[in-house]
Coordinates of C-alpha atoms in Angstrom, one line a residue:
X57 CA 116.6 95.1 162.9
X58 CA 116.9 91.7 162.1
X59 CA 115.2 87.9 162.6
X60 CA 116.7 84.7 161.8
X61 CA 115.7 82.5 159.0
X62 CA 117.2 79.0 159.0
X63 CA 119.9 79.8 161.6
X64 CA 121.2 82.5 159.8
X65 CA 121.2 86.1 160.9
X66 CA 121.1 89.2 158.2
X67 CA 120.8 93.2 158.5
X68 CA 119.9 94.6 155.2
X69 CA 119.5 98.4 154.2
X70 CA 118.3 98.8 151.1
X71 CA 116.3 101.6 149.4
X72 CA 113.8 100.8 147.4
X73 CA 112.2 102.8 143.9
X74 CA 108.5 103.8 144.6
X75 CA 107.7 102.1 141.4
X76 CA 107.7 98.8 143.4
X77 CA 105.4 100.1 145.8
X78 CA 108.2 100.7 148.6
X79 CA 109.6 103.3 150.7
X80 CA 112.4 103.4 152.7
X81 CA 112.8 100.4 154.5
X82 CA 115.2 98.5 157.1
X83 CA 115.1 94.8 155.7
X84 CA 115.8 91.3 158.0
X85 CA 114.8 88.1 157.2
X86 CA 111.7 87.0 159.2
X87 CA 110.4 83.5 159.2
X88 CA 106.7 83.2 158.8
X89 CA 104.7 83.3 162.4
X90 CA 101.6 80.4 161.9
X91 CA 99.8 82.3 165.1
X92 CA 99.5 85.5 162.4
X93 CA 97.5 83.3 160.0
X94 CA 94.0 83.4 159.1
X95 CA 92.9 80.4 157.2
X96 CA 89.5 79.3 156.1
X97 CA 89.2 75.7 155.0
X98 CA 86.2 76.3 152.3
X99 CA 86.2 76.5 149.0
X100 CA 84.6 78.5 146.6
X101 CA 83.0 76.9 143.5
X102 CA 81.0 78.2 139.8
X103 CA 78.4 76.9 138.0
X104 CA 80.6 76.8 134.6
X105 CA 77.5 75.8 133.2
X106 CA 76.1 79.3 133.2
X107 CA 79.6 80.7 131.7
X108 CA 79.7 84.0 129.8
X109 CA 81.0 84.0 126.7
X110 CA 82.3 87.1 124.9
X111 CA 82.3 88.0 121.3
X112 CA 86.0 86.9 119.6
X113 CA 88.3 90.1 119.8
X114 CA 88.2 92.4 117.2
X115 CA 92.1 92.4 117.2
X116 CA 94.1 93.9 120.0
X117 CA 92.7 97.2 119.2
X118 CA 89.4 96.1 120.7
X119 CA 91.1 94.7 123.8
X120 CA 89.8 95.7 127.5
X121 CA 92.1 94.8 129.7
X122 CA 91.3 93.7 133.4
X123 CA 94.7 93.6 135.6
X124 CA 94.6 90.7 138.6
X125 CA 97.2 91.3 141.1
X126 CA 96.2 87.1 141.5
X127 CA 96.7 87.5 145.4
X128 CA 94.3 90.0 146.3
X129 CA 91.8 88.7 143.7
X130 CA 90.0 85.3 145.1
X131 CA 91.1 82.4 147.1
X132 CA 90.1 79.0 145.7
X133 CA 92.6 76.7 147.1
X134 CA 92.9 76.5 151.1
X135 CA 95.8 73.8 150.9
X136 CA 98.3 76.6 149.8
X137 CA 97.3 79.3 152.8
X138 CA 100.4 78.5 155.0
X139 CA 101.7 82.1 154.6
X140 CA 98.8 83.6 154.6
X141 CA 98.4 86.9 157.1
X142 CA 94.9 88.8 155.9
X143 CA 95.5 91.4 158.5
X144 CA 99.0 92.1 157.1
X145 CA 99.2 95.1 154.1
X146 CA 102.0 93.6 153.2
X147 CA 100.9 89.9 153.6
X148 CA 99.6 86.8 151.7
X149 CA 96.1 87.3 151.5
X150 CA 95.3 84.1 149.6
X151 CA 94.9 84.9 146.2
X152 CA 95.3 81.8 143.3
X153 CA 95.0 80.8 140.3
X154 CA 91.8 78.2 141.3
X155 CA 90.2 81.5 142.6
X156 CA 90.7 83.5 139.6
X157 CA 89.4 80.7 137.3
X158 CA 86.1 80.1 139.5
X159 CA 85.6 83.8 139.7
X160 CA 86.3 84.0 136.0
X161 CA 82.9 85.4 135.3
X162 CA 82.9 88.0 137.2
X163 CA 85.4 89.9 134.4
X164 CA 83.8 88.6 131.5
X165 CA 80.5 89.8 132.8
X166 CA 82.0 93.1 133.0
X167 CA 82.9 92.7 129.6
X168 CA 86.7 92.7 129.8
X169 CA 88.0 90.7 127.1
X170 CA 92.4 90.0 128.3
X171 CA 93.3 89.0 132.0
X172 CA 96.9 90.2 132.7
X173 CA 97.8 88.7 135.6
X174 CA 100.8 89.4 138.2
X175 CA 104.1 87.0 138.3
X176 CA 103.3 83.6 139.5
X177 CA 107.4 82.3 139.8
X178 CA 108.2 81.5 143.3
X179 CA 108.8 84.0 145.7
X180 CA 112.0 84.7 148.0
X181 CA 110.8 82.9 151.1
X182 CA 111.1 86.0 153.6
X183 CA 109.6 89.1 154.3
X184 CA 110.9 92.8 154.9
X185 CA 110.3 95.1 157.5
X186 CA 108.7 98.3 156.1
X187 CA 107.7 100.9 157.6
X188 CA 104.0 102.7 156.7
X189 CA 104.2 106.0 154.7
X190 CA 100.5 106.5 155.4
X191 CA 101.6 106.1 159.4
X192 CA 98.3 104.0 160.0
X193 CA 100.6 101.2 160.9
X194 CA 103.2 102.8 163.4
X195 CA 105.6 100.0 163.9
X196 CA 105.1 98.9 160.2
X197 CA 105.0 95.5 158.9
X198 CA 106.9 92.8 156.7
X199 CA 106.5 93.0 153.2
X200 CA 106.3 89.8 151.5
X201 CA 106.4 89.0 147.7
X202 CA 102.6 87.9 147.0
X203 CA 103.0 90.9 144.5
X204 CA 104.6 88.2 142.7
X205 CA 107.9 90.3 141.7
X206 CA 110.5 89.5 143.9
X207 CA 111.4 86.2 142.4
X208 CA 113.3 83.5 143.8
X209 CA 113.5 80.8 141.4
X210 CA 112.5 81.4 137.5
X211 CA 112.0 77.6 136.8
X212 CA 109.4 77.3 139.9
X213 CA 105.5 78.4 140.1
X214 CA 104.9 79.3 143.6
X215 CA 102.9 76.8 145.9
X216 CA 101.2 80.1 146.9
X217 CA 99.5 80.8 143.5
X218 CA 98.9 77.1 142.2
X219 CA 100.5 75.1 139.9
X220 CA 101.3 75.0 136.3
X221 CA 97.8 73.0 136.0
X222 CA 96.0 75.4 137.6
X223 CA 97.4 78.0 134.8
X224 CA 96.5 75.9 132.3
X225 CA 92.9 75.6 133.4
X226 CA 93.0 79.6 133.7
X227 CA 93.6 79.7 130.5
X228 CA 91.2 76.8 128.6
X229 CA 88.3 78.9 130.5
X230 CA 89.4 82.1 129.1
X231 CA 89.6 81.1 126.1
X232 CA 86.4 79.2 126.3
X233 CA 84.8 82.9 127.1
X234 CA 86.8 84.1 124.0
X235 CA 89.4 86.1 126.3
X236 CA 93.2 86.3 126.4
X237 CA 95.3 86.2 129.1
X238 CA 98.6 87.8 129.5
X239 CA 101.5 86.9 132.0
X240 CA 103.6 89.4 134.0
X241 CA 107.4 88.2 133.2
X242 CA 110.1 89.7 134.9
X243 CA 113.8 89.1 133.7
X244 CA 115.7 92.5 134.4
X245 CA 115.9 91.0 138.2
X246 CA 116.1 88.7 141.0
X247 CA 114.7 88.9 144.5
X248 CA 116.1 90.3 147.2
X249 CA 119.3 87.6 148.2
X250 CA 117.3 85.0 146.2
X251 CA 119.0 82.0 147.2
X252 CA 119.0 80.0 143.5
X253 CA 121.3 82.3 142.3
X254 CA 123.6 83.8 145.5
X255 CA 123.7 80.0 147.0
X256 CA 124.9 78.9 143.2
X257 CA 128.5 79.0 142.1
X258 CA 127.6 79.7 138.5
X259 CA 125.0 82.2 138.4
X260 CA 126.1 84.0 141.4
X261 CA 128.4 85.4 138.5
X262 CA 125.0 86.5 136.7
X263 CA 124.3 89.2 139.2
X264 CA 126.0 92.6 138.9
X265 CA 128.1 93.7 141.8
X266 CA 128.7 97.3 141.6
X267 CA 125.8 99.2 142.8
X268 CA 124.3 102.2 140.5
X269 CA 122.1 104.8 140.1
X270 CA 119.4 104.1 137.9
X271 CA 119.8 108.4 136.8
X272 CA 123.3 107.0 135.9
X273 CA 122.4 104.4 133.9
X274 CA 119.1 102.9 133.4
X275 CA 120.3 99.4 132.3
X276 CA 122.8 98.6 134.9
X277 CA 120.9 100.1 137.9
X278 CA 119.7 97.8 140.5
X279 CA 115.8 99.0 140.4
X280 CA 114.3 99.4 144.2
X281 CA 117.6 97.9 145.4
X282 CA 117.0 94.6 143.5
X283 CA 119.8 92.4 142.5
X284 CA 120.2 92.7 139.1
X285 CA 120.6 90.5 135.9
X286 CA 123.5 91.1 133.2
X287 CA 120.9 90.1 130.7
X288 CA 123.4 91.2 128.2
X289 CA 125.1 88.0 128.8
X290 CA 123.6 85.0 126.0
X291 CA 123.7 82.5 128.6
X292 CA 121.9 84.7 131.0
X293 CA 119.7 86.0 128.3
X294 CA 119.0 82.4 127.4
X295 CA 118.4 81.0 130.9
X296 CA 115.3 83.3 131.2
X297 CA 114.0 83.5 127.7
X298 CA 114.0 79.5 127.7
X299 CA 111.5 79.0 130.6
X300 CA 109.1 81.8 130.0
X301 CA 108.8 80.7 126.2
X302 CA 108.4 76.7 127.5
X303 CA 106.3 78.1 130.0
X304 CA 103.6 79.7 127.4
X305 CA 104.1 76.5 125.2
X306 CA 102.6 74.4 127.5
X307 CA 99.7 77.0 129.2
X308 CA 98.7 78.5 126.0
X309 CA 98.8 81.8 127.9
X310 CA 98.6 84.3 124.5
X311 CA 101.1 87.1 125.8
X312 CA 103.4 88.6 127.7
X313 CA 103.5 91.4 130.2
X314 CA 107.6 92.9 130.6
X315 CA 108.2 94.0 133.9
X316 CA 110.9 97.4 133.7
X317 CA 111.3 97.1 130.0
X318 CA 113.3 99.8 129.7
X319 CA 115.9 98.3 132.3
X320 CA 117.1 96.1 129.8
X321 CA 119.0 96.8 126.4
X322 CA 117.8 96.5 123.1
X323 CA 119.5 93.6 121.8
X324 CA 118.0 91.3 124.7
X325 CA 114.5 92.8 123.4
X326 CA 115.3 92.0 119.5
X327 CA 116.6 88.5 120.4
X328 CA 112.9 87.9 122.9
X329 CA 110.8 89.5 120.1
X330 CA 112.2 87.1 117.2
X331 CA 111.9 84.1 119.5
X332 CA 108.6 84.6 120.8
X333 CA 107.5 84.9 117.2
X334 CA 109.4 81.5 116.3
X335 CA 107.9 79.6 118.7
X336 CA 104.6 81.0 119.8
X337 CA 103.7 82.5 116.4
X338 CA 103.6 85.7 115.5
X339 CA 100.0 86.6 117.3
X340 CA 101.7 86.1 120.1
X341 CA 101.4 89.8 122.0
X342 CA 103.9 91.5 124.2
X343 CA 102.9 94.1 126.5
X344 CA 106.2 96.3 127.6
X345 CA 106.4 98.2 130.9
X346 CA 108.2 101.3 129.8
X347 CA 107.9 103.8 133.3
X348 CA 106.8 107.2 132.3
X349 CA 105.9 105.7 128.5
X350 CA 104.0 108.0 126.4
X351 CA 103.5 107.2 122.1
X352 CA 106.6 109.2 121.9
X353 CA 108.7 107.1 124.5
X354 CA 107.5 103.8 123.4
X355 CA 108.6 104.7 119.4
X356 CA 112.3 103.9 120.8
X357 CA 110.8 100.2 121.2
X358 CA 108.1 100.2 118.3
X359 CA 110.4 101.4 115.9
X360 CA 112.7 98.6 116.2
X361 CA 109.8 96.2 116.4
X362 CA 110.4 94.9 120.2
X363 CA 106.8 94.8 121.9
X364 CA 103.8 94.9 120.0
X365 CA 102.2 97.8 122.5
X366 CA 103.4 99.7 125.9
X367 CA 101.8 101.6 128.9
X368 CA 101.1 105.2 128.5
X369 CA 101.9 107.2 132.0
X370 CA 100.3 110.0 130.8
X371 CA 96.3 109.3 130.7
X372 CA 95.3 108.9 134.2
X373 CA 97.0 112.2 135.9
X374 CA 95.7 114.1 132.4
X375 CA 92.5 113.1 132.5
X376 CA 92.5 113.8 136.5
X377 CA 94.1 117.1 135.5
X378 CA 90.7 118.2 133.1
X379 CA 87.8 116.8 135.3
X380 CA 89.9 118.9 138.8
X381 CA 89.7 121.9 135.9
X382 CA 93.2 122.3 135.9
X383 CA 93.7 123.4 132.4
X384 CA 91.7 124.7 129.8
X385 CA 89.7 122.1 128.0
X386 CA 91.5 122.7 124.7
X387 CA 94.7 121.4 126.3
X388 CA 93.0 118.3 127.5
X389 CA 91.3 118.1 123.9
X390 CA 94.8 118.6 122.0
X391 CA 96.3 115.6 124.2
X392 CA 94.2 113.4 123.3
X393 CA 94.6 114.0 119.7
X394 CA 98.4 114.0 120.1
X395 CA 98.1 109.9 121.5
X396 CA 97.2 109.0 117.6
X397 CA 100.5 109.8 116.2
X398 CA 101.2 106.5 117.8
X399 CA 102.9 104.6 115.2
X400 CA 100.9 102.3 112.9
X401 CA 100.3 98.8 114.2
X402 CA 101.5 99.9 117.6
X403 CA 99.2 99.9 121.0
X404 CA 99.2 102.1 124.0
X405 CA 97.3 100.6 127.1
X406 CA 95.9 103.2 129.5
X407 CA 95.0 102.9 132.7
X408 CA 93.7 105.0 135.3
X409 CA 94.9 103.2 138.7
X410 CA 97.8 100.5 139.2
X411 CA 99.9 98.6 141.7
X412 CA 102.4 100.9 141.4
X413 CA 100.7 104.2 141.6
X414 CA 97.7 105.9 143.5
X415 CA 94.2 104.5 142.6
X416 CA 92.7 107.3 140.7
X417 CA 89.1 107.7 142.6
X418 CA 91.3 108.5 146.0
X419 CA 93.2 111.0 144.4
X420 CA 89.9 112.5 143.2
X421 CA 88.4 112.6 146.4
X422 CA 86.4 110.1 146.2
X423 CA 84.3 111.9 143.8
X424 CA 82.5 109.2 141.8
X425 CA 81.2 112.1 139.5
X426 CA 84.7 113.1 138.4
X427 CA 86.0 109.5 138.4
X428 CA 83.0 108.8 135.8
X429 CA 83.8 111.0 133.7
X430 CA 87.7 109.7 133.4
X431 CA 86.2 106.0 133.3
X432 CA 84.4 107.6 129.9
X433 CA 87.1 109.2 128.5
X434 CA 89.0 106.2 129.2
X435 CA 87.0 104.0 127.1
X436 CA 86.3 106.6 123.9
X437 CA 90.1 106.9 123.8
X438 CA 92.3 105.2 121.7
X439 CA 94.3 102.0 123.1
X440 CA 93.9 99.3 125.4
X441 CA 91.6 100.2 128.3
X442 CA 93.1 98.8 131.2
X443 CA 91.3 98.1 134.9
X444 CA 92.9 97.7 138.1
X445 CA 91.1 94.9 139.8
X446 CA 88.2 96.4 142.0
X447 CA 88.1 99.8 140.6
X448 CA 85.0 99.1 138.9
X449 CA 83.6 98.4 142.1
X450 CA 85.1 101.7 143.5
X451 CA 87.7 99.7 145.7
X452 CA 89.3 101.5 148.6
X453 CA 92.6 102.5 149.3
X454 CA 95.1 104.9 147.9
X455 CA 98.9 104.7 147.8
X456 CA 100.8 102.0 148.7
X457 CA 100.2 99.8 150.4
X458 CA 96.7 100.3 150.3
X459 CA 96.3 100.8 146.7
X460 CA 96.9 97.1 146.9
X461 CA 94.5 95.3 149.0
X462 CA 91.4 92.5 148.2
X463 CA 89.5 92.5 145.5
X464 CA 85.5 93.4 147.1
X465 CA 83.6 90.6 147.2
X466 CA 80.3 92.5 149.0
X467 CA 77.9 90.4 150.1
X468 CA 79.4 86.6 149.7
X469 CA 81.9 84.3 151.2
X470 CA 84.6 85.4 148.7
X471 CA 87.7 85.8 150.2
X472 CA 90.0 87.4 150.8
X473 CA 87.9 90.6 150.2
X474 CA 84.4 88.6 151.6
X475 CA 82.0 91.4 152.7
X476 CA 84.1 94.2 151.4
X477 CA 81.5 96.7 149.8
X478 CA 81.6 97.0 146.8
X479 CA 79.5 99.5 144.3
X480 CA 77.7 98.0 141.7
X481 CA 76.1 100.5 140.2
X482 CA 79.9 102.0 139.0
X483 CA 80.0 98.1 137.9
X484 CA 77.2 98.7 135.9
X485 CA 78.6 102.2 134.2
X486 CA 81.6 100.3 133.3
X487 CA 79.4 97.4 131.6
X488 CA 77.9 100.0 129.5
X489 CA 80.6 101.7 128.5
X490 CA 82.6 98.6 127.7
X491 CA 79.7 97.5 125.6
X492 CA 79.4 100.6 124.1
X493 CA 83.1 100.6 122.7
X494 CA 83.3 97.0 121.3
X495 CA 80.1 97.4 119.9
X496 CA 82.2 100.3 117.8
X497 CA 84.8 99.8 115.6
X498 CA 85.2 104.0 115.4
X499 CA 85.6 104.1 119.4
X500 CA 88.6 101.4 119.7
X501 CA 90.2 101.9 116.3
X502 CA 88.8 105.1 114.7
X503 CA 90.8 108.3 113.8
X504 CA 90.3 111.4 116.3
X505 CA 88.5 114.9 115.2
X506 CA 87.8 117.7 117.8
X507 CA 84.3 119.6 117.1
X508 CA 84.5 122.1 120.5
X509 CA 86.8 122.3 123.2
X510 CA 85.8 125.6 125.2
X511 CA 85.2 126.4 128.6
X512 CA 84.5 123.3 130.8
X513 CA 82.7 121.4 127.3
X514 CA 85.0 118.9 124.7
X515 CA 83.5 117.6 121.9
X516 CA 85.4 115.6 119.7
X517 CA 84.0 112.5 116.8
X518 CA 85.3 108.8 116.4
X519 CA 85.7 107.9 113.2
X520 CA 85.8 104.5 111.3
X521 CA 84.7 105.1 107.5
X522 CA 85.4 101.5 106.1
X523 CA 83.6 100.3 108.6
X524 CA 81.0 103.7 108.5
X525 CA 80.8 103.8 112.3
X526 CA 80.7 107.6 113.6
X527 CA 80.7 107.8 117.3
X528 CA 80.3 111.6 119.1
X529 CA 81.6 112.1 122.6
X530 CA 80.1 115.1 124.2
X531 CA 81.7 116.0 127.8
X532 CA 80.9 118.7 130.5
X533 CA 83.4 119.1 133.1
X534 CA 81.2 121.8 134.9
X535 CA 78.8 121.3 137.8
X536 CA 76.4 123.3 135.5
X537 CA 73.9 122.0 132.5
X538 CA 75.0 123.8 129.2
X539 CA 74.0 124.1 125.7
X540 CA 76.5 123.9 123.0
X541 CA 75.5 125.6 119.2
X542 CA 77.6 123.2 117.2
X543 CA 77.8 122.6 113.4
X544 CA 78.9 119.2 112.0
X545 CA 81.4 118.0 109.3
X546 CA 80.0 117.6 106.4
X547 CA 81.0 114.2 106.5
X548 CA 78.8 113.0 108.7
X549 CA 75.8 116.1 108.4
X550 CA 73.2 114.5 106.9
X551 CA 73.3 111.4 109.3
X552 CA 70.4 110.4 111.6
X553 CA 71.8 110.2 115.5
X554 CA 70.8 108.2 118.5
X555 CA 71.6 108.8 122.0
X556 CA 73.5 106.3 123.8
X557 CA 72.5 107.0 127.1
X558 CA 74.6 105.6 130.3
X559 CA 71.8 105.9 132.9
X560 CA 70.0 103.7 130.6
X561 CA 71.8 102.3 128.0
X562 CA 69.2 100.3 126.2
X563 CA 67.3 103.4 125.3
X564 CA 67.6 104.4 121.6
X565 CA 66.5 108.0 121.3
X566 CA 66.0 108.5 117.3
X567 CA 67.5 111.7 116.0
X568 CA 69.0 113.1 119.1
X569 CA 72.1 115.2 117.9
X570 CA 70.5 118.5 117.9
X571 CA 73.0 121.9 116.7
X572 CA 71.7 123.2 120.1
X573 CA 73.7 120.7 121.7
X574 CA 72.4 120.2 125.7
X575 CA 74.9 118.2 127.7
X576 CA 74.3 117.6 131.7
X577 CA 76.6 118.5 134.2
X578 CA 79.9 116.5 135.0
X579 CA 78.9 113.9 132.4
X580 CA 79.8 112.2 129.5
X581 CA 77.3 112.0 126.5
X582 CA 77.6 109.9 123.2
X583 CA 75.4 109.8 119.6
X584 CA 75.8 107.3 117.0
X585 CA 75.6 107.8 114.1
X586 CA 73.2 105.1 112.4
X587 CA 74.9 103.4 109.3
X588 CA 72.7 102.4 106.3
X589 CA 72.2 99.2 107.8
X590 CA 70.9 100.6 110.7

């Protein structure tokens, strides 16, 4: 199949990795069709006047992130909907960077203290014809890059997300609200026939011509079928570097997010790491995409001192794993004791849905109780907490390209995702439990030590002694109450408890740790320990 675009008439086959939410697709170039759009010509404006603002981050240890695919999120700017197709999976929806900043509030309410945010460089200016794996669309539909990772031009912000001012004004109200924000950065690849480079004599030559395998070789590979950058090359290595670092210069933005880290060699990664510390500073934090990362991948990158933290791939299908009862708890207990061997000064960031893999309360069923209970274990583990835009909310869809679609709005003018339902009492967990962990220094930096893992019951203690913050996580996978006989380190014996209670988390119920330990079914309890102070 194929469509013109500018005259010129292309049949592309390409296969694409899963990891960039594709399947096997037949690709043409399609010029945008204005009778698909769906344009609203009102904006949507805050009062930044009643503003949160967040208590300054405990270093990155204490960070929560929030993870805006920025197209999907909110639309602020009408003036830049040309492309926009709402009805389209694979379409602009209308997502910007005026949006995110007027719906700012709406995260730091939640309590989420770092914004990473998708790609913003402009976008090859076609889209593919892919076909639907979930067969709800039986002719399929074209794929366009609102994802924000197919770039065209490196040097460009795309009219579709805003300008370079708008970023900038992302980033003074974040950090107004004492939050970060992080930028997706790709440089392992182009898009798909991206015309600055292809159309250009000199860095046609920066593309790699042989096609491989990426189980051949994972630096050379053309990931998904994407043209690929010899970023091995200085000059090529130097072209991309340049901008991104200019780029954060000007913004302020306070890190980077690096798109297929592992696609690219170690040198490149030394040369980035001791750049970004020259010219940004050494704060400056870099957040590496390693696919399939665990604390033992990412050492390969930690130990040469090339990101600061990486994804862990592991949490979300362990943690679905335990609350489905696949596994004895002991297993589930032992894993997430294993995750502190991370090495010192090193992050993990854990996240239970993404863009490029199911959303976890689908693959559960849609079985909010089970979903809870990871959301809990997700925040009273250690590393970054991360949260896929809407989740909190219980947003629908499942695998691509559904595990992709508008932020839920509910009951407002919002769009693209106005009156999308959205659940706010899951809102409301997450607010408690996010308060709950940066109100303690033993829950986001605290060592690990399991008290009971039996049966469908963990227990297991965050500890923080400098800081004498004890935090108890008590968890029952079963759809029955039980009661627990457990006996306390000495350490922490003699100290008085209160229950933190998530159903209502401003009760304080004095002395509640009992050695009769009662925990209620598929739920996730917590005591704290109360310090001297207290």
């Amino acid at each position: 199949m194929y469509a013109s675009e500018g005259g010129a008439k292309r049949n592309l086959y390409l296969k694409l990795n899963p990891m960039l939410g594709s399947v096997l697709i037949i690709i043409g170039l399609v010029t945008f069709l204005s009778g698909c759009t769906n344009v609203d010509h009102t904006e949507e404006t805050v009062d930044q006047s009643s503003s949160v603002v967040l208590k300054p981050m405990d270093g990155w240890s204490d960070a929560v992130i929030y993870f805006v695919m920025l197209d999907r999120f909110a639309d602020g700017d009408t003036t830049n909907n040309q492309k926009v197709e709402r009805l389209n999976p694979g379409g602009y929806h209308g997502g910007d960077l005026k949006g995110l900043t007027q719906q700012i509030d709406e995260i730091a309410s939640l309590g989420a203290n770092v914004i990473w945010l998708t790609p913003i460089n402009k976008q090859i200016d076609f889209g593919l014809f892919a076909t639907d794996p979930s067969g709800k669309i039986s002719d399929g539909f074209q794929h366009w890059g609102f994802h924000g990772y197919w770039i065209e031009d490196f040097y460009q912000i795309d009219s579709q997300f805003g300008s370079e001012e708008d970023l900038t004004a992302l980033v003074e109200a974040a950090h107004q609200r004492n939050m970060k924000v992080l930028l997706d950065v790709v440089y392992n690849h182009t898009g798909y026939s991206a015309e600055t480079f292809y159309d250009h004599h000199e860095r046609k030559k920066w593309l790699r011509s042989k096609s491989t395998e990426c189980d051949l070789d994972v630096i050379t590979c053309q990931v998904g079928g994407l043209p690929d950058l010899k970023t091995e090359q200085p000059k090529v290595r130097d072209y991309l570097i340049e901008h991104s670092i200019a780029l954060a210069k000007r913004t302020g933005i306070d890190g980077f997010r690096l798109d297929t880290f592992k696609h690219i060699d170690h040198p490149f990664w030394k040369e980035h790491r001791k750049r970004t510390q020259q010219e940004l500073g050494e704060d400056f934090f870099l957040l590496a995409e390693v696919w399939g990362g665990t604390y033992r991948e990412l050492d390969k990158w930690f130990e040469k001192d090339e990101t600061d933290s990486g994804f862990d791939f592991s949490f979300s299908g362990s943690c679905q794993a335990f609350v489905n009862r696949r596994g004895r708890s002991i297993a589930f207990a032992k894993y997430l004791e294993k995750r502190h061997r991370i090495r010192d000064g090193y992050f993990m960031a854990h996240y239970l849905s993404s863009h490029d893999v199911n959303m976890a309360l689908a693959d559960l069923n849609n079985d909010k109780d089970k979903f809870k209970l990871c959301v809990a274990m997700q925040m009273s583990s250690l590393g970054m907490p991360v949260i896929y835009y809407g989740e909190e909310v219980a947003r629908k869809g499942q695998s691509w390209p559904y595990n992709r679609m508008d932020m839920p709005w509910g009951d407002t003018d919002i769009k693209p995702g106005a009156g999308i339902k959205r659940d706010e009492s899951l809102r409301e967990y997450y607010q408690a439990l996010i308060k709950l962990r940066r109100q303690h220094p033993a829950m986001y930096a605290g060592t690990y030590t399991l008290l009971h893992a039996e049966g469908d019951q963990m227990v297991f203690m965050r500890n923080h002694e400098e800081k004498d913050d004890h935090v108890i996580v008590a968890v029952n996978r079963s759809d029955k109450d039980s009661v627990l006989s457990l006996e306390l380190p000495d350490s922490v014996k003699n100290k008085s408890w209160s229950k933190f209670n998530l159903d209502t988390p401003n009760a304080d119920q004095s002395n509640a740790f009992e050695s009769d330990l009662k925990i209620k079914n598929m739920s996730v309890q917590f005591f704290i320990a109360k310090t001297k102070n207290s």
